[in-house]
Tab-separated table of C-alpha atoms and ligand atoms in Angstrom:
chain	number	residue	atom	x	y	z
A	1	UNK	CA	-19.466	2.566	-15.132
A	2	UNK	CA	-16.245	1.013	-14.349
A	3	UNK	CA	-12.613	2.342	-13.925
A	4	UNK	CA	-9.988	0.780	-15.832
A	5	UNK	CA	-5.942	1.265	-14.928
A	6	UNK	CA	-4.045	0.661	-18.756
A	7	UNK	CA	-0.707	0.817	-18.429
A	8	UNK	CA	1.863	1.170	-22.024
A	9	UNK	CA	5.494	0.078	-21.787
A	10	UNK	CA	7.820	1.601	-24.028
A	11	UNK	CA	7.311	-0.449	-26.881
A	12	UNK	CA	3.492	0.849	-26.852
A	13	UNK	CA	4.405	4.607	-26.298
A	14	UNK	CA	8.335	4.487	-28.827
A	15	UNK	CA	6.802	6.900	-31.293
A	16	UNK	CA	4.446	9.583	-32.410
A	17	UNK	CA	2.288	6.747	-34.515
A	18	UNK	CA	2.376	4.592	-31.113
A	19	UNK	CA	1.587	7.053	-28.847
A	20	UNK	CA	-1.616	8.181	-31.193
A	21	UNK	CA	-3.034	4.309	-31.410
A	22	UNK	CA	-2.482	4.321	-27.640
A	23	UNK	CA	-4.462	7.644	-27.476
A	24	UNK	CA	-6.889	5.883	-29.506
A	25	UNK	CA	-7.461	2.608	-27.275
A	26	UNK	CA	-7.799	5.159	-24.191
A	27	UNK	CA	-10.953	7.053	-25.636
A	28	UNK	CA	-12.354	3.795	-26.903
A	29	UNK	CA	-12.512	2.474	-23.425
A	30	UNK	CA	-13.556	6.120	-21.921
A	31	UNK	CA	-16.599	6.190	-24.462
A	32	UNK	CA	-17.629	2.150	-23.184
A	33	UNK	CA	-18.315	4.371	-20.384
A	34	UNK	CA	-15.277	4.119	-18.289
A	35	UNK	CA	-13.230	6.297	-16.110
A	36	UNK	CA	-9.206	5.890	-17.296
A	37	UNK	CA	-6.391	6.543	-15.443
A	38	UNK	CA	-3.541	5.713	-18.281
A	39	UNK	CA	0.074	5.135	-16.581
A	40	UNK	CA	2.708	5.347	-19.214
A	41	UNK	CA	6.739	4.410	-19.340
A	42	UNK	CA	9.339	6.194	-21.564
A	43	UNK	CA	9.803	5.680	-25.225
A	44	UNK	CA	11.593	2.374	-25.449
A	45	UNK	CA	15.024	2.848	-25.498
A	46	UNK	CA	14.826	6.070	-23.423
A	47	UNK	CA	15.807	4.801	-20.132
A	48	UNK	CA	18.773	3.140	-21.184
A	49	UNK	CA	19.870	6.025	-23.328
A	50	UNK	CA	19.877	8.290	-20.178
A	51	UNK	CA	21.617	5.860	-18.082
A	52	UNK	CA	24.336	6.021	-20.710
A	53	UNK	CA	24.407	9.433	-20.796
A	54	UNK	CA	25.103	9.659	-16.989
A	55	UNK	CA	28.198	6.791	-17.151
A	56	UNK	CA	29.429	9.372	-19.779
A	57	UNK	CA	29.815	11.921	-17.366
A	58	UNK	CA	30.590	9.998	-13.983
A	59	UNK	CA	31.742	6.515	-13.663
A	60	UNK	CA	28.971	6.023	-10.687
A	61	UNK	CA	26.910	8.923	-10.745
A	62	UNK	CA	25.274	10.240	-7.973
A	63	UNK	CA	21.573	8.326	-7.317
A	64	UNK	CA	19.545	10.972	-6.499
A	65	UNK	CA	20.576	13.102	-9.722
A	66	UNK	CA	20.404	9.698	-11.582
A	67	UNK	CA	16.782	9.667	-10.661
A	68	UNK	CA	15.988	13.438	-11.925
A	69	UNK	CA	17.594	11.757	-14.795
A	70	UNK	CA	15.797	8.986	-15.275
A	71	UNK	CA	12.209	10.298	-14.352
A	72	UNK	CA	12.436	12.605	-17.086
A	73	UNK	CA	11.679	9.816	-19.593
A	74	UNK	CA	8.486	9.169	-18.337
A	75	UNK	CA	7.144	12.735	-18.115
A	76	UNK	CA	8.138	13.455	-21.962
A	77	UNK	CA	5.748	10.796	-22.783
A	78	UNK	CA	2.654	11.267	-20.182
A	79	UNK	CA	2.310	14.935	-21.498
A	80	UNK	CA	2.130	13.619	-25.414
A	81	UNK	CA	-0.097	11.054	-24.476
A	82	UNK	CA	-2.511	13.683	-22.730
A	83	UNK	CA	-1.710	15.929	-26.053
A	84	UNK	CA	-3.069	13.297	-28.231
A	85	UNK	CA	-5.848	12.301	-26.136
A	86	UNK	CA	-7.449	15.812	-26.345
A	87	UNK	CA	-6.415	16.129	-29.865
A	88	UNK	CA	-9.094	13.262	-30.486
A	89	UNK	CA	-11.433	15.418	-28.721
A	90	UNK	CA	-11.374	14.168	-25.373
A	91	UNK	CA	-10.155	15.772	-21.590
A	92	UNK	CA	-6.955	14.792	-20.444
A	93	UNK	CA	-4.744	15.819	-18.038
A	94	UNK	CA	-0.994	14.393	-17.590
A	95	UNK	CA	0.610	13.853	-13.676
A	96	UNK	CA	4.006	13.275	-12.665
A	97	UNK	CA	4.763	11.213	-10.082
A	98	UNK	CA	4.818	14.090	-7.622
A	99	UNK	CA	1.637	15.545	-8.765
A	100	UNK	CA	-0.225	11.801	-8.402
A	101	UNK	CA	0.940	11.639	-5.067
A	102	UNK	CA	3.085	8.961	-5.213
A	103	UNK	CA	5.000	8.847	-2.295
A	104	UNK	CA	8.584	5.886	-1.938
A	105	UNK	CA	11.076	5.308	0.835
A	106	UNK	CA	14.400	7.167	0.493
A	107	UNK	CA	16.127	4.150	-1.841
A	108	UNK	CA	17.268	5.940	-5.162
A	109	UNK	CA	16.872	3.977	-8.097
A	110	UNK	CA	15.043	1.024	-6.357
A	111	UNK	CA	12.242	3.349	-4.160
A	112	UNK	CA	9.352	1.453	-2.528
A	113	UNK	CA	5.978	3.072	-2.945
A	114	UNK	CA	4.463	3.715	0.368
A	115	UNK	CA	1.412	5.474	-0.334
A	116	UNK	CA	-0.611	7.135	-3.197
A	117	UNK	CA	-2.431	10.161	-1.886
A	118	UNK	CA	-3.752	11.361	-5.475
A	119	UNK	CA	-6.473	13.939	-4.660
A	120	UNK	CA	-6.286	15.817	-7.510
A	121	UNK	CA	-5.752	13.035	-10.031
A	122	UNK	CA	-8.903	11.553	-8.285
A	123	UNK	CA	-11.025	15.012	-9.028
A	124	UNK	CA	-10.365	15.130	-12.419
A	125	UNK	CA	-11.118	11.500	-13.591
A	126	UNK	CA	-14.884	12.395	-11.210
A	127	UNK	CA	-14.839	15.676	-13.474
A	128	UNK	CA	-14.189	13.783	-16.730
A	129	UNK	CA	-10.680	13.886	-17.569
A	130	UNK	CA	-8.782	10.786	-18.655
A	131	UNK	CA	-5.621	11.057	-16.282
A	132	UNK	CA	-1.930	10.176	-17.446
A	133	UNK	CA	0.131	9.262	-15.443
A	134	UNK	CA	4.312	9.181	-15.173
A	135	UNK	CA	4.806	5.628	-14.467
A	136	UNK	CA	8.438	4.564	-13.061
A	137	UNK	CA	8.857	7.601	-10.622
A	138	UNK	CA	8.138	9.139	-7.086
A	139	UNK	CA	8.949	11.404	-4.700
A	140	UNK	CA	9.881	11.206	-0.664
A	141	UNK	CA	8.132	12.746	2.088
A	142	UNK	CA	11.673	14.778	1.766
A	143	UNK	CA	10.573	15.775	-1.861
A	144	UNK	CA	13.442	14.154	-3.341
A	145	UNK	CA	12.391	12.316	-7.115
A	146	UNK	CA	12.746	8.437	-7.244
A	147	UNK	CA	12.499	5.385	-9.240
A	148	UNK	CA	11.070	2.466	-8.852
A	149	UNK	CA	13.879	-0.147	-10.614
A	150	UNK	CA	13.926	-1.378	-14.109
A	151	UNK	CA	10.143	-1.914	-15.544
A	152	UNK	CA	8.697	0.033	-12.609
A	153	UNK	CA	5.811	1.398	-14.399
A	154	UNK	CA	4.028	-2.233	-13.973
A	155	UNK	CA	4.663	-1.648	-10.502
A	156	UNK	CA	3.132	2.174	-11.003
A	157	UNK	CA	-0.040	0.861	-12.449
A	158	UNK	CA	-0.776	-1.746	-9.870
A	159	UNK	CA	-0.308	0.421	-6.851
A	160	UNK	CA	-2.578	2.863	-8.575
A	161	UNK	CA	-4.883	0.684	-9.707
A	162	UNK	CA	-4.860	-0.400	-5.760
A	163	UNK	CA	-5.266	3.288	-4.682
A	164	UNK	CA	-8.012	4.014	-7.360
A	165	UNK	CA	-9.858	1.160	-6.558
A	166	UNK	CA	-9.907	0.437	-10.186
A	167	UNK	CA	-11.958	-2.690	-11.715
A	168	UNK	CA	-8.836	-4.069	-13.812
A	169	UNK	CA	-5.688	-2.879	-14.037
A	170	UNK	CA	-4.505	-3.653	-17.857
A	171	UNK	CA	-0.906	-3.762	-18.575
A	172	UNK	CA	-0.534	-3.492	-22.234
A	173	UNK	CA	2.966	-4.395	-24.061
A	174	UNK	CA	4.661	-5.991	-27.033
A	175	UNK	CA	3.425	-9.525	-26.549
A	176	UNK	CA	-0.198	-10.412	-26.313
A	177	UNK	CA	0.073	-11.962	-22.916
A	178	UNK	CA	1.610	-14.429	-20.581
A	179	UNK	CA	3.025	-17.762	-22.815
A	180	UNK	CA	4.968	-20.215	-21.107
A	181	UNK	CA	8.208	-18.984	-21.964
A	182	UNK	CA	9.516	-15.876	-23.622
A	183	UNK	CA	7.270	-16.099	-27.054
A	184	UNK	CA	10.414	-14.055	-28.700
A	185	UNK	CA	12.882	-17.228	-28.313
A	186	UNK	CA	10.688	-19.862	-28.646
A	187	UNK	CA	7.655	-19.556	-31.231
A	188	UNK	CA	5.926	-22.590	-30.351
A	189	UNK	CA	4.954	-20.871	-26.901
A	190	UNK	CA	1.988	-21.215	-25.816
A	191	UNK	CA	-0.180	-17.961	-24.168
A	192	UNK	CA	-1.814	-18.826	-21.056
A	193	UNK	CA	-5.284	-17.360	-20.664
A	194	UNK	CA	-4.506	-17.198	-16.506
A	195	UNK	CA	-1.855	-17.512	-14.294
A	196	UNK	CA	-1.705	-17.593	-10.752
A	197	UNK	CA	0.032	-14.875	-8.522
A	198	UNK	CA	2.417	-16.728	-7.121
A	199	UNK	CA	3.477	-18.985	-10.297
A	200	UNK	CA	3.813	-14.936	-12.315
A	201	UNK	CA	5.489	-13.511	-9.090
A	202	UNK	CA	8.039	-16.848	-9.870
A	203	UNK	CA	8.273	-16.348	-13.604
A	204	UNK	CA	8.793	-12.682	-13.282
A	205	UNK	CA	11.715	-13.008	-10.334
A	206	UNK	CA	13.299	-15.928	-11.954
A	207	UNK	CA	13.589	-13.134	-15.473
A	208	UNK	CA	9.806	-13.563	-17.474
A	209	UNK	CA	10.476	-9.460	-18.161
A	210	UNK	CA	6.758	-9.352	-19.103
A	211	UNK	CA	5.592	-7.842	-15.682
A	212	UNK	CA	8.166	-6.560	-12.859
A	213	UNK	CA	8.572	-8.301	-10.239
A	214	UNK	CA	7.418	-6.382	-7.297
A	215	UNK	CA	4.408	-5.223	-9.617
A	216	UNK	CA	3.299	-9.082	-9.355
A	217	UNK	CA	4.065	-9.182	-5.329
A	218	UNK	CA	2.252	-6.500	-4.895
A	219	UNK	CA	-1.011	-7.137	-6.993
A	220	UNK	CA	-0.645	-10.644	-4.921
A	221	UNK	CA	-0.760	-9.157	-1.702
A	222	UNK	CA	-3.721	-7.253	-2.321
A	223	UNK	CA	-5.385	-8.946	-5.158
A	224	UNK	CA	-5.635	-6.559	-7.647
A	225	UNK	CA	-6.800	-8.140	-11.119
A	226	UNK	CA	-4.159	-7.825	-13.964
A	227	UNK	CA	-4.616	-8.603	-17.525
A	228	UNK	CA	-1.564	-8.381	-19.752
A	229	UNK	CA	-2.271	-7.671	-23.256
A	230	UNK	CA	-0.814	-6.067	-26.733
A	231	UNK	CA	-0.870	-2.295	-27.810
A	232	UNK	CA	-0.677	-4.112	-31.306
A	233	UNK	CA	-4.030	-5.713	-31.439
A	234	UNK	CA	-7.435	-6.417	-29.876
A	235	UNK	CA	-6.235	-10.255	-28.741
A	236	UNK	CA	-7.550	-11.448	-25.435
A	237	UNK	CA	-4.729	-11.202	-23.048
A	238	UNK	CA	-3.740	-13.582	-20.150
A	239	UNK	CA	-5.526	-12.727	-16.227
A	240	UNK	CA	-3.294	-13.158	-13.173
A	241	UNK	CA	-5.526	-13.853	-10.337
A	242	UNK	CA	-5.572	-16.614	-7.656
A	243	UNK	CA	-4.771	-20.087	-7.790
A	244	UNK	CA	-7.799	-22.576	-8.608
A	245	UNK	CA	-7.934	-26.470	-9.447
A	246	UNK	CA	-7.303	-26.268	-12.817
A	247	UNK	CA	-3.664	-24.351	-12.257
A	248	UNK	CA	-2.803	-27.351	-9.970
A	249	UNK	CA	-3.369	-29.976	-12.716
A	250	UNK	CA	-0.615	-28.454	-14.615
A	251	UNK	CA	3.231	-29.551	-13.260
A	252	UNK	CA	5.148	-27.196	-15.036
A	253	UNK	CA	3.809	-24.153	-16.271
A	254	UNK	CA	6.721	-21.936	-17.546
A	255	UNK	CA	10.460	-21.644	-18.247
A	256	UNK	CA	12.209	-18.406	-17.494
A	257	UNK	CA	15.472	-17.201	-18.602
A	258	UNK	CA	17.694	-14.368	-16.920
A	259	UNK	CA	20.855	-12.889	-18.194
A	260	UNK	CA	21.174	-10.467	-15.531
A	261	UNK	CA	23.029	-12.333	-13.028
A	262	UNK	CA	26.577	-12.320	-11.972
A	263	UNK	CA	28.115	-15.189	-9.830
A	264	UNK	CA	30.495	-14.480	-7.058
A	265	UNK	CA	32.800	-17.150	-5.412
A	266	UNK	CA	34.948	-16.343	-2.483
A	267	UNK	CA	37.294	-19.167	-2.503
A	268	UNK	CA	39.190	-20.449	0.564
A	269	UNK	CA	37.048	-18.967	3.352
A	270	UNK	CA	37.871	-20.169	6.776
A	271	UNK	CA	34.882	-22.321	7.847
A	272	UNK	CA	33.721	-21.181	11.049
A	273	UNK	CA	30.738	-19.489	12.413
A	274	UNK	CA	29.870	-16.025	11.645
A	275	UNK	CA	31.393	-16.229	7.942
A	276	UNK	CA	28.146	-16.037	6.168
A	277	UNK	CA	26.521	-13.582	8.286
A	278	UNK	CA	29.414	-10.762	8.159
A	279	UNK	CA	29.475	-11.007	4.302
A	280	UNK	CA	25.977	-11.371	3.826
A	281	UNK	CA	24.864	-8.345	6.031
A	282	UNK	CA	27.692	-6.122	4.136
A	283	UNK	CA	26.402	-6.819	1.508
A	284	UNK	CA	22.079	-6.497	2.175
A	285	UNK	CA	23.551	-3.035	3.673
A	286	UNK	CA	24.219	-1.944	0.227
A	287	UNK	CA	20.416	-2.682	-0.570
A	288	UNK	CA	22.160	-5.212	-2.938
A	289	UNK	CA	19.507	-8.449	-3.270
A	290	UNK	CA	21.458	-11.977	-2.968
A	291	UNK	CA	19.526	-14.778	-4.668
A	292	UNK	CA	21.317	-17.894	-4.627
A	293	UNK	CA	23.961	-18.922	-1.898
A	294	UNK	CA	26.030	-21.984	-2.308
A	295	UNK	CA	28.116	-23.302	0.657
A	296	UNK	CA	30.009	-26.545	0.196
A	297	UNK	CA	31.323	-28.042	3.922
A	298	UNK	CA	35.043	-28.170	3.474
A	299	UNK	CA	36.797	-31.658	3.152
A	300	UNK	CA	39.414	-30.508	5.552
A	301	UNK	CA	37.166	-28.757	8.420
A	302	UNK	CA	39.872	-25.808	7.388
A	303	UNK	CA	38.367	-24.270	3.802
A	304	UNK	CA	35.625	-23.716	1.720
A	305	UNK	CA	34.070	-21.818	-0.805
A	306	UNK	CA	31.063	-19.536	-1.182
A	307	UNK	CA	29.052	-19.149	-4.555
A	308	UNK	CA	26.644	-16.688	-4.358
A	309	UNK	CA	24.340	-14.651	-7.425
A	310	UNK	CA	23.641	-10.691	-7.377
A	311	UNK	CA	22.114	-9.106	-10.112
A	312	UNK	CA	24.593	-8.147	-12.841
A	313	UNK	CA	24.559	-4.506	-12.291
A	314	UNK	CA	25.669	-5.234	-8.393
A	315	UNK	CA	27.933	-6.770	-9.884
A	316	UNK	CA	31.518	-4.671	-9.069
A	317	UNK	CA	29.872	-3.034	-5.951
A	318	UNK	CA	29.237	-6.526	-4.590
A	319	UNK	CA	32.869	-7.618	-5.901
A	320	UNK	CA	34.382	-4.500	-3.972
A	321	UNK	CA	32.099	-4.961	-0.874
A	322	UNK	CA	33.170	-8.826	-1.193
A	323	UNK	CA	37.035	-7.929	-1.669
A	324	UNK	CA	37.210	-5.839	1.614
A	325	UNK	CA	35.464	-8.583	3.586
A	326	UNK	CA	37.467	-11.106	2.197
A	327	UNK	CA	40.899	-9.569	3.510
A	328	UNK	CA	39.406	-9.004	6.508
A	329	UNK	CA	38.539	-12.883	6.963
A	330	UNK	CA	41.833	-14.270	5.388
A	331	UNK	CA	39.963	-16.148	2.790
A	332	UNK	CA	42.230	-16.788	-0.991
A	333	UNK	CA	40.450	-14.827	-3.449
A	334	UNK	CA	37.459	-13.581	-4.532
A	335	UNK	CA	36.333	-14.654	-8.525
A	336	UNK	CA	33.401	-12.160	-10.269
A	337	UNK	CA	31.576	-14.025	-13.159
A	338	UNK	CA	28.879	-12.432	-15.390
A	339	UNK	CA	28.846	-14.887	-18.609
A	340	UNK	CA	26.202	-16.763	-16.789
A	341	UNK	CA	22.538	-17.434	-17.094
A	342	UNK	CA	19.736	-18.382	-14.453
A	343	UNK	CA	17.290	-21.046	-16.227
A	344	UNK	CA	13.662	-21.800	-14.188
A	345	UNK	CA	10.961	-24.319	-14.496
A	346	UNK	CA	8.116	-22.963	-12.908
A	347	UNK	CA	4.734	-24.672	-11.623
A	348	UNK	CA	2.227	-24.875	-8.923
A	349	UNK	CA	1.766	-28.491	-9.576
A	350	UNK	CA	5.755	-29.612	-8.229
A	351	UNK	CA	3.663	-28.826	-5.224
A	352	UNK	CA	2.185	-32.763	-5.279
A	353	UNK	CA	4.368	-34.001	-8.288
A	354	UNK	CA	7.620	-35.678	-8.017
A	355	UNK	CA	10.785	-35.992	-10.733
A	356	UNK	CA	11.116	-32.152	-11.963
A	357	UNK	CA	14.338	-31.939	-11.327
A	358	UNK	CA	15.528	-34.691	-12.179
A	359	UNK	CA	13.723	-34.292	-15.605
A	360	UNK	CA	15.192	-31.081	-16.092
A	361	UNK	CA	18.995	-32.191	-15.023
A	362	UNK	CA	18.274	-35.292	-17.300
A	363	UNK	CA	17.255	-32.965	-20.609
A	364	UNK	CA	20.266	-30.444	-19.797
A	365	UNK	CA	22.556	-33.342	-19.796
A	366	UNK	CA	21.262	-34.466	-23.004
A	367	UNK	CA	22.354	-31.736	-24.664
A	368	UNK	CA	25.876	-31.454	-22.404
A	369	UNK	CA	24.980	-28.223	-20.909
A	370	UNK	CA	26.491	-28.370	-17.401
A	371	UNK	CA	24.780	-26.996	-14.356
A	372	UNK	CA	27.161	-24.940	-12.160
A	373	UNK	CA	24.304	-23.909	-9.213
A	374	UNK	CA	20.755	-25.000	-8.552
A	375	UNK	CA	18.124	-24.322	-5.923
A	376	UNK	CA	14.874	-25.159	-5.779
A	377	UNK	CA	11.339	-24.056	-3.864
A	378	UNK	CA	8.135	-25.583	-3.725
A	379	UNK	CA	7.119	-24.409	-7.127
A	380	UNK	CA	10.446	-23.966	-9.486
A	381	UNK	CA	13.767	-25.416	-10.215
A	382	UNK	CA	16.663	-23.285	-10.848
A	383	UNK	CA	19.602	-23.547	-12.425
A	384	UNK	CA	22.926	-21.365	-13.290
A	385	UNK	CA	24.357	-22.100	-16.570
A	386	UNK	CA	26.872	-20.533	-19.107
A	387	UNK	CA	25.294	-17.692	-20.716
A	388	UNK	CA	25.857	-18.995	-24.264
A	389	UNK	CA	23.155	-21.907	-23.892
A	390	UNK	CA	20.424	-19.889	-21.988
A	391	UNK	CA	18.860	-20.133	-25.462
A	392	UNK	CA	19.108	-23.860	-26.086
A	393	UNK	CA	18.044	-24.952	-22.496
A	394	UNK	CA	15.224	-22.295	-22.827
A	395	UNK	CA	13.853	-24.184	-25.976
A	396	UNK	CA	15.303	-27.795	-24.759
A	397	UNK	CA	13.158	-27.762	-21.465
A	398	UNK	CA	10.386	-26.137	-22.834
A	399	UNK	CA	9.793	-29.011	-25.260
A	400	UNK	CA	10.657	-31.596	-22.280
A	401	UNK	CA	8.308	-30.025	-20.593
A	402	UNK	CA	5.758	-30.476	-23.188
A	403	UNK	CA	4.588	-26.701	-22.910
A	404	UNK	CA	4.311	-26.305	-26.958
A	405	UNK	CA	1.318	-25.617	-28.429
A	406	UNK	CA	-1.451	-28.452	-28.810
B	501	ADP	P1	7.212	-3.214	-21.822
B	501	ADP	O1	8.215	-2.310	-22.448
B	501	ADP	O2	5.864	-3.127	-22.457
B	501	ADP	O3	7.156	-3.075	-20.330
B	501	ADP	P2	8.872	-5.564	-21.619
B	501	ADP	O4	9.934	-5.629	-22.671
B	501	ADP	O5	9.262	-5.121	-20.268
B	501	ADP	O6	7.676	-4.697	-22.175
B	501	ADP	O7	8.171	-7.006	-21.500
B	501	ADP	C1	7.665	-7.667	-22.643
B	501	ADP	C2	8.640	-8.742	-23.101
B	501	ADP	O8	8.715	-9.770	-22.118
B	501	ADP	C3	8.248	-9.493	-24.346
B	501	ADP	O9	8.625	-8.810	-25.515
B	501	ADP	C4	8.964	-10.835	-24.196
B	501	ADP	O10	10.145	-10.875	-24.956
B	501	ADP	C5	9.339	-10.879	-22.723
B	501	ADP	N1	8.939	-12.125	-22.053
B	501	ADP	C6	9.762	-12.897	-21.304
B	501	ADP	N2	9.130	-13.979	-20.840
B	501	ADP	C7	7.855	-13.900	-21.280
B	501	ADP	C8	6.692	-14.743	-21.123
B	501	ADP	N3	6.733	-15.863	-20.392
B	501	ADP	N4	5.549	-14.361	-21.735
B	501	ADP	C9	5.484	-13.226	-22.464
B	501	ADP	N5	6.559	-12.395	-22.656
B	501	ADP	C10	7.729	-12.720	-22.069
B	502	LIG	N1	11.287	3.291	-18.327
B	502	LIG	C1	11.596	2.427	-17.219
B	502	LIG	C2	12.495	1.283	-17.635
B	502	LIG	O1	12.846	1.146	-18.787
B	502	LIG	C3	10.360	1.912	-16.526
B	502	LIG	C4	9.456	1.041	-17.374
B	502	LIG	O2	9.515	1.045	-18.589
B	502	LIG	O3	8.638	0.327	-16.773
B	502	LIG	O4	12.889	0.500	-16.801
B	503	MG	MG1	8.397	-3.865	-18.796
């Protein structure tokens, strides 16, 4: 007898028909003989409907109310889901994140788990019951309700999986796994029946919305087996687990795509030392995440500007954070952009292969779509684009690449 973590995104739980099939697929696995802890998100569209609800009433609402807010989602759906469990005949009992246990640092709408206590969820799946869980939401040692960030319920189901000592933990969505790029813009994608931590942890930072980011860190860092699969049909799904030899044969395994960035130049900074590390700490301060940082050394020894990328809903903080330092350091200006795009090749093979880069500058050129940042790691290239050709380089590098199906 086995227990099995299986996790529904929105798409999976968006209506009374959806949230019955998922019912469905639960009791199927319980009757293989399994124990099932079930971790489900809000109705698609929920979230994003209460977050516009708040802006209605306050131009930056209060965190800690926005996440009351936002939890709320979640716990509409974990108590149908239990509903229609036992209304196939089988015990089920729903938990909010309090009730699991789930216990985050103090950051509002971006809370780190730190531990999952979950006694009582524990005693009911050894008495029977299939347990359903809020994903998306915790609480502080303080008892204040948080949220995990944008597609935290991947994140829920891993670090229960991990507490549960679960066999699998099955994250089941609107695509029937891992391809190597976003199967919704480019149909000739190709699903991946594994993928290594680190190359999903890369595809998932660099925008590959199929499993959050810190959902993939964390299974890394303690290994927890993840299969991603489809609420719509019985399709074998894709395994993340750890590298082996045949990963490494491969150069480039993905391209990712992300639309939530915003670029921020401050233009005419004095260039002397100390620059970077008063803006940058302002702005980490903020729990605001910098990715990429571009210096250029001034031509003068007097000048120079700094391009840097926040995600797009930092945005205006960063730009006000940014503004105030700015005055303070005499520098010209500061410029916000958000019509841009962050395009990734991705690959544990660049490891011990040459000429990605240059391949994928070459094919962007090709098709005069001009690079305005890049940076690169052992295993990806990134670039910043305009945000009107994140499609075509998406489907230009992907055939480059030769990722399409065989
Ligand atoms: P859920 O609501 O189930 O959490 P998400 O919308 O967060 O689902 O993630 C699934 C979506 O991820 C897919 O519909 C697809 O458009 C997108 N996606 C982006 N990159 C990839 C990829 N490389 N493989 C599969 N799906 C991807
Ligand atoms: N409902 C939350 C969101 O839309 C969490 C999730 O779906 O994973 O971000
Ligand atoms: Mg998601």
């Amino acid at each position: 007898m086995g227990l099995i973590v299986q996790k529904y995104g929105g798409t999976s739980v968006a209506n009374i028909e959806r949230i019955k099939a998922v019912a469905e697929r639960v009791v199927r696995t319980a009757k293989q003989g399994n124990k099932v802890a079930v971790v489900v998100s809000a109705m698609s569209g929920e979230t994003d409907k209460l977050i516009g609800l708040a802006h209605q009433v306050a131009s930056s609402p209060n965190e800690r109310e926005m996440d009351i807010l936002l939890s709320s989602g979640e716990r509409v759906t974990t108590a149908l889901t239990a509903m229609a469990i036992e209304a196939l005949g089988h015990k089920a009992m729903a938990f909010t994140g309090r009730q699991m246990g789930i216990i985050t640092d103090t950051v509002h709408t971006k809370a780190r788990i730190e531990k999952i206590t979950g006694e009582k969820a524990r005693k009911a799946l050894d008495e029977g019951y299939i347990i359903v869980v809020a994903g998306f939401q915790g609480i502080t040692e303080t008892d204040d309700v948080t949220t995990l960030g944008r597609g935290g319920s991947d994140l829920s189901a891993v670090a229960i999986a991990l507490a549960l000592n679960a066999d699998v933990c099955e994250i089941y969505t609107d695509v029937d796994g891992v391809y190597t790029t976003d199967p919704n813009i480019v149909p000739e994608a190709r699903k991946l029946s594994k993928i290594s931590y680190e190359e999903m942890f890369e595809l998932a930072s660099l925008g590959a919305k199929v499993l959050q980011t810190r959902s993939v860190e964390f299974a890394m860092k303690y290994e927890v087996p993840v299969v991603v699969r489809s609420s719509f049909n019985d399709n074998p799904g894709t395994l993340v687990t750890k590298e082996d030899e045949d990963m490494e044969k491969v150069i480039v395994s993905g391209v990712a795509y992300d639309k939530n960035q915003a670029k921020i130049t401050v233009i005419g900074v004095p260039d002397m030392p100390g620059i970077a590390s008063k803006l940058f700490k302002e702005i980490a301060d903020s729990n605001i995440v910098v990715d990429m940082i571009v210096q250029n050394i001034s031509s003068d020894g007097k000048a120079t500007d700094i391009s840097f990328t926040v995600p797009k809903t930092d945005g205006k903080k960063t730009l006000k954070i940014t503004e105030g330092i700015a005055k303070e350091l005499g520098a010209k200006g500061v410029d916000l952009r958000e019509d841009i795009a962050k395009i990734s090749v991705v690959g544990v093979g660049m490891r011990t292969h040459s000429g990605v880069a240059a391949h994928m500058f070459d094919t962007m050129a090709k098709h005069g779509i001009n690079i305005m940042m890049i940076s690169t790691s052992e295993i990806k290239v990134s670039c910043i684009i305009g945000v009107k050709y994140t499609e075509l380089a998406v489907r230009v590098l992907h055939d480059a690449f030769g990722l399409e199906k065989a």
